[in-house]
């Protein structure tokens, strides 16, 4: 599995996130995401953002289950299929100390 993102000032963005199908539903995604959020918080991030395909209900439920909230829609965001992206946000507790 992998989680690629960046921290800029007090925000972070998850650019790519995935787990090989053979390892899904075993807690790896949760561990990766929590580790990313913890490290981003230690670097000063207060908010984390991710775009999720509107049709990817499994991913949306996963993020919602970890505390992400939908805050917007990017119309026809994805080139292939012109599918909308759901913009989700997570508020990171202050961990920079």
Coordinates of N, CA, C and O in Angstrom, one line a residue:
X1 N 0.8 -1.2 0.0 CA 0.0 0.0 0.0 C 0.9 1.2 0.0 O 2.1 1.2 0.3
X2 N 0.3 2.4 -0.3 CA 1.0 3.6 -0.3 C 0.1 4.8 -0.1 O -1.1 4.7 -0.3
X3 N 0.6 5.9 0.5 CA -0.1 7.1 0.7 C 0.9 8.2 0.3 O 1.9 8.4 1.0
X4 N 0.6 8.9 -0.8 CA 1.5 10.0 -1.2 C 0.8 11.3 -1.0 O -0.4 11.5 -1.5
X5 N 1.4 12.2 -0.3 CA 0.8 13.5 -0.1 C 1.8 14.6 0.2 O 3.0 14.3 0.1
X6 N 1.4 15.8 0.5 CA 2.3 16.8 0.8 C 1.7 17.8 1.8 O 0.5 17.9 1.9
X7 N 2.6 18.4 2.6 CA 2.2 19.4 3.6 C 2.8 20.7 3.1 O 4.0 20.8 2.8
X8 N 1.9 21.7 3.0 CA 2.3 23.1 2.7 C 1.7 24.0 3.7 O 0.5 24.0 3.8
X9 N 2.5 24.6 4.5 CA 2.1 25.5 5.5 C 1.2 24.7 6.5 O 1.7 23.7 7.1
X10 N 0.0 25.1 6.7 CA -0.9 24.4 7.7 C -1.9 23.5 7.0 O -2.9 23.1 7.6
X11 N -1.7 23.1 5.8 CA -2.6 22.2 5.0 C -1.8 21.0 4.4 O -0.6 21.1 4.1
X12 N -2.5 19.9 4.3 CA -1.9 18.8 3.5 C -2.9 18.3 2.5 O -4.1 18.5 2.7
X13 N -2.4 17.7 1.5 CA -3.2 17.1 0.5 C -2.8 15.7 0.2 O -1.6 15.4 0.1
X14 N -3.7 14.8 0.1 CA -3.4 13.4 -0.3 C -3.6 13.3 -1.8 O -4.6 13.6 -2.3
X15 N -2.5 13.0 -2.5 CA -2.5 13.0 -3.9 C -2.8 11.6 -4.5 O -3.5 11.5 -5.5
X16 N -2.2 10.6 -3.9 CA -2.5 9.2 -4.3 C -2.5 8.3 -3.0 O -1.7 8.5 -2.1
X17 N -3.4 7.4 -3.1 CA -3.6 6.5 -1.9 C -4.2 5.2 -2.4 O -5.1 5.2 -3.2
X18 N -3.5 4.1 -2.1 CA -4.1 2.8 -2.5 C -3.5 1.6 -1.8 O -2.4 1.7 -1.2
X19 N -4.2 0.5 -1.9 CA -3.7 -0.8 -1.3 C -4.0 -1.9 -2.3 O -5.1 -1.9 -2.9
X20 N -3.0 -2.7 -2.5 CA -3.2 -3.8 -3.4 C -4.4 -4.7 -3.0 O -4.6 -4.9 -1.8
X21 N -5.2 -5.1 -4.0 CA -6.4 -5.9 -3.7 C -6.2 -7.1 -2.7 O -7.1 -7.4 -1.9
X22 N -5.1 -7.7 -2.8 CA -4.8 -8.9 -1.9 C -4.7 -8.5 -0.5 O -4.8 -9.3 0.4
X23 N -4.5 -7.2 -0.2 CA -4.3 -6.7 1.2 C -5.4 -5.8 1.7 O -5.3 -5.2 2.7
X24 N -6.4 -5.6 0.9 CA -7.5 -4.8 1.3 C -8.4 -5.5 2.4 O -8.4 -6.7 2.5
X25 N -9.0 -4.6 3.2 CA -9.9 -5.1 4.2 C -9.2 -5.8 5.4 O -9.7 -6.7 6.0
X26 N -7.9 -5.4 5.5 CA -7.1 -6.0 6.6 C -6.5 -4.9 7.5 O -5.7 -5.2 8.4
X27 N -7.0 -3.7 7.4 CA -6.6 -2.6 8.2 C -5.4 -1.8 7.8 O -5.0 -0.8 8.4
X28 N -4.8 -2.2 6.6 CA -3.6 -1.5 6.1 C -3.9 -0.1 5.7 O -3.2 0.8 6.0
X29 N -5.0 0.1 5.0 CA -5.4 1.5 4.6 C -5.6 2.4 5.8 O -5.1 3.5 5.7
X30 N -6.3 1.9 6.8 CA -6.5 2.7 8.0 C -5.2 3.1 8.6 O -4.9 4.2 9.0
X31 N -4.3 2.1 8.7 CA -3.0 2.4 9.4 C -2.2 3.4 8.5 O -1.6 4.3 9.1
X32 N -2.1 3.2 7.2 CA -1.4 4.1 6.4 C -2.0 5.6 6.5 O -1.2 6.5 6.6
X33 N -3.3 5.7 6.4 CA -3.9 7.0 6.5 C -3.7 7.7 7.8 O -3.3 8.8 7.9
X34 N -3.9 6.9 8.9 CA -3.7 7.5 10.2 C -2.2 7.9 10.4 O -1.9 8.9 11.0
X35 N -1.3 7.1 9.9 CA 0.1 7.5 10.0 C 0.4 8.8 9.2 O 1.1 9.7 9.7
X36 N -0.1 8.9 8.0 CA 0.0 10.1 7.2 C -0.5 11.3 8.0 O 0.1 12.3 8.0
X37 N -1.7 11.2 8.5 CA -2.4 12.3 9.2 C -1.6 12.7 10.4 O -1.4 13.9 10.7
X38 N -1.1 11.7 11.2 CA -0.2 12.0 12.3 C 1.0 12.8 12.0 O 1.4 13.8 12.6
X39 N 1.7 12.3 10.9 CA 3.0 12.9 10.5 C 2.7 14.3 10.0 O 3.4 15.3 10.2
X40 N 1.6 14.5 9.2 CA 1.2 15.8 8.7 C 0.9 16.8 9.8 O 1.4 17.9 9.8
X41 N 0.2 16.3 10.8 CA -0.1 17.1 12.0 C 1.2 17.5 12.7 O 1.3 18.7 13.2
X42 N 2.2 16.6 12.8 CA 3.4 17.0 13.5 C 4.2 18.0 12.7 O 5.1 18.7 13.3
X43 N 3.9 18.1 11.4 CA 4.6 19.1 10.6 C 3.8 20.4 10.5 O 4.2 21.3 9.8
X44 N 2.7 20.5 11.3 CA 2.0 21.7 11.4 C 0.7 21.8 10.6 O 0.0 22.8 10.6
X45 N 0.3 20.7 9.9 CA -0.9 20.7 9.1 C -2.1 20.7 10.1 O -2.1 19.9 11.0
X46 N -3.1 21.5 9.8 CA -4.4 21.5 10.5 C -5.6 20.9 9.7 O -6.6 20.5 10.3
X47 N -5.4 21.0 8.4 CA -6.5 20.5 7.5 C -5.8 19.5 6.5 O -4.7 19.8 6.0
X48 N -6.6 18.5 6.2 CA -6.1 17.6 5.1 C -7.3 17.4 4.1 O -8.4 17.4 4.4
X49 N -6.9 17.5 2.8 CA -7.9 17.4 1.7 C -7.6 16.2 0.8 O -6.4 15.9 0.6
X50 N -8.6 15.7 0.2 CA -8.5 14.6 -0.8 C -9.7 14.7 -1.7 O -10.8 15.1 -1.3
X51 N -9.4 14.4 -3.0 CA -10.4 14.3 -4.0 C -10.7 12.9 -4.2 O -9.8 12.1 -4.4
X52 N -12.0 12.5 -4.3 CA -12.5 11.1 -4.4 C -13.5 11.1 -5.6 O -14.4 12.0 -5.6
X53 N -13.3 10.1 -6.5 CA -14.3 10.0 -7.5 C -15.7 9.9 -7.0 O -15.9 9.1 -6.0
X54 N -16.6 10.6 -7.5 CA -18.0 10.6 -7.0 C -18.6 9.2 -7.0 O -19.4 8.8 -6.1
X55 N -18.2 8.4 -8.0 CA -18.8 7.0 -8.1 C -18.1 6.0 -7.2 O -18.5 4.9 -7.1
X56 N -17.0 6.4 -6.5 CA -16.3 5.5 -5.7 C -16.9 5.5 -4.2 O -16.3 6.0 -3.3
X57 N -18.0 4.9 -4.1 CA -18.7 4.9 -2.8 C -17.9 4.2 -1.7 O -18.0 4.6 -0.5
X58 N -17.2 3.2 -2.0 CA -16.4 2.4 -1.0 C -15.4 3.4 -0.4 O -15.2 3.4 0.8
X59 N -14.7 4.1 -1.3 CA -13.6 5.0 -0.8 C -14.3 6.2 0.0 O -13.7 6.6 1.1
X60 N -15.4 6.7 -0.5 CA -16.0 7.8 0.3 C -16.4 7.3 1.7 O -16.2 8.0 2.6
X61 N -17.0 6.1 1.8 CA -17.4 5.6 3.1 C -16.2 5.4 4.0 O -16.2 5.6 5.2
X62 N -15.1 4.9 3.4 CA -13.8 4.7 4.1 C -13.4 6.0 4.8 O -13.1 6.1 6.0
X63 N -13.3 7.1 3.9 CA -12.8 8.3 4.4 C -13.8 8.9 5.5 O -13.4 9.5 6.5
X64 N -15.1 8.8 5.2 CA -16.1 9.3 6.1 C -16.0 8.6 7.5 O -16.1 9.2 8.5
X65 N -15.7 7.3 7.4 CA -15.5 6.5 8.6 C -14.4 6.9 9.5 O -14.3 6.7 10.7
X66 N -13.4 7.6 8.9 CA -12.2 8.0 9.6 C -12.3 9.5 9.9 O -11.4 10.1 10.5
X67 N -13.5 10.1 9.6 CA -13.7 11.5 10.1 C -13.6 12.6 9.0 O -13.7 13.8 9.3
X68 N -13.4 12.2 7.7 CA -13.4 13.2 6.6 C -14.9 13.6 6.3 O -15.8 12.8 6.5
X69 N -15.0 14.8 5.9 CA -16.4 15.3 5.5 C -16.3 15.9 4.1 O -15.3 16.5 3.7
X70 N -17.4 15.7 3.4 CA -17.5 16.3 2.1 C -17.7 17.8 2.2 O -18.6 18.3 2.9
X71 N -16.9 18.6 1.5 CA -17.0 20.0 1.5 C -17.2 20.6 0.2 O -17.4 21.9 0.1
X72 N -17.2 19.8 -0.9 CA -17.4 20.4 -2.2 C -17.4 19.3 -3.3 O -17.1 18.2 -3.1
X73 N -17.7 19.8 -4.5 CA -17.7 18.9 -5.7 C -17.0 19.7 -6.8 O -17.2 20.8 -7.0
X74 N -16.1 19.0 -7.4 CA -15.4 19.5 -8.6 C -16.0 18.9 -9.8 O -15.8 17.7 -10.1
X75 N -16.7 19.6 -10.6 CA -17.5 19.1 -11.7 C -16.5 18.6 -12.8 O -15.6 19.3 -13.2
X76 N -16.8 17.4 -13.3 CA -16.0 16.8 -14.5 C -14.5 16.9 -14.2 O -13.7 17.2 -15.1
X77 N -14.1 16.6 -13.0 CA -12.7 16.8 -12.6 C -11.8 15.8 -13.3 O -10.7 16.1 -13.6
X78 N -12.3 14.5 -13.4 CA -11.4 13.5 -14.0 C -11.5 13.5 -15.5 O -12.6 13.5 -16.1
X79 N -10.4 13.4 -16.2 CA -10.4 13.5 -17.7 C -11.1 12.3 -18.3 O -11.9 12.4 -19.2
X80 N -10.8 11.1 -17.8 CA -11.4 9.9 -18.3 C -12.8 9.8 -17.7 O -13.0 9.7 -16.5
X81 N -13.8 9.9 -18.6 CA -15.2 9.8 -18.1 C -15.8 11.1 -17.6 O -17.0 11.1 -17.3
X82 N -15.0 12.1 -17.5 CA -15.5 13.4 -17.0 C -16.3 13.3 -15.7 O -17.3 14.0 -15.5
X83 N -15.9 12.4 -14.8 CA -16.6 12.2 -13.6 C -16.2 13.3 -12.6 O -15.1 13.8 -12.6
X84 N -17.2 13.6 -11.8 CA -17.0 14.6 -10.7 C -16.1 14.0 -9.6 O -16.0 12.8 -9.4
X85 N -15.4 15.0 -8.9 CA -14.7 14.6 -7.7 C -15.4 15.2 -6.5 O -15.8 16.3 -6.6
X86 N -15.4 14.4 -5.5 CA -15.9 14.9 -4.2 C -14.7 15.4 -3.4 O -13.8 14.6 -3.2
X87 N -14.7 16.6 -3.0 CA -13.6 17.2 -2.2 C -14.0 16.9 -0.7 O -15.0 17.3 -0.2
X88 N -13.0 16.2 0.0 CA -13.3 15.9 1.4 C -12.2 16.5 2.2 O -11.0 16.7 1.8
X89 N -12.5 16.8 3.5 CA -11.6 17.5 4.4 C -11.6 16.8 5.7 O -12.6 16.3 6.2
X90 N -10.4 16.7 6.3 CA -10.3 16.2 7.7 C -9.6 17.3 8.5 O -8.6 17.8 8.1
X91 N -10.1 17.5 9.7 CA -9.5 18.5 10.6 C -8.5 17.7 11.5 O -8.9 16.8 12.2
X92 N -7.2 18.1 11.4 CA -6.2 17.4 12.2 C -6.0 18.1 13.6 O -5.9 19.3 13.6
X93 N -6.0 17.3 14.6 CA -5.8 17.8 15.9 C -4.4 18.3 16.0 O -3.5 17.8 15.3
X94 N -4.1 19.3 16.9 CA -2.8 19.9 17.0 C -1.9 18.8 17.6 O -2.0 18.5 18.8
X95 N -0.9 18.4 16.8 CA 0.1 17.4 17.2 C 1.5 17.9 17.1 O 2.4 17.1 17.1
X96 N 1.7 19.2 16.8 CA 3.0 19.7 16.5 C 3.9 19.9 17.7 O 5.0 20.3 17.6
X97 N 3.4 19.5 18.9 CA 4.2 19.7 20.1 C 5.0 18.5 20.5 O 4.7 17.4 20.3

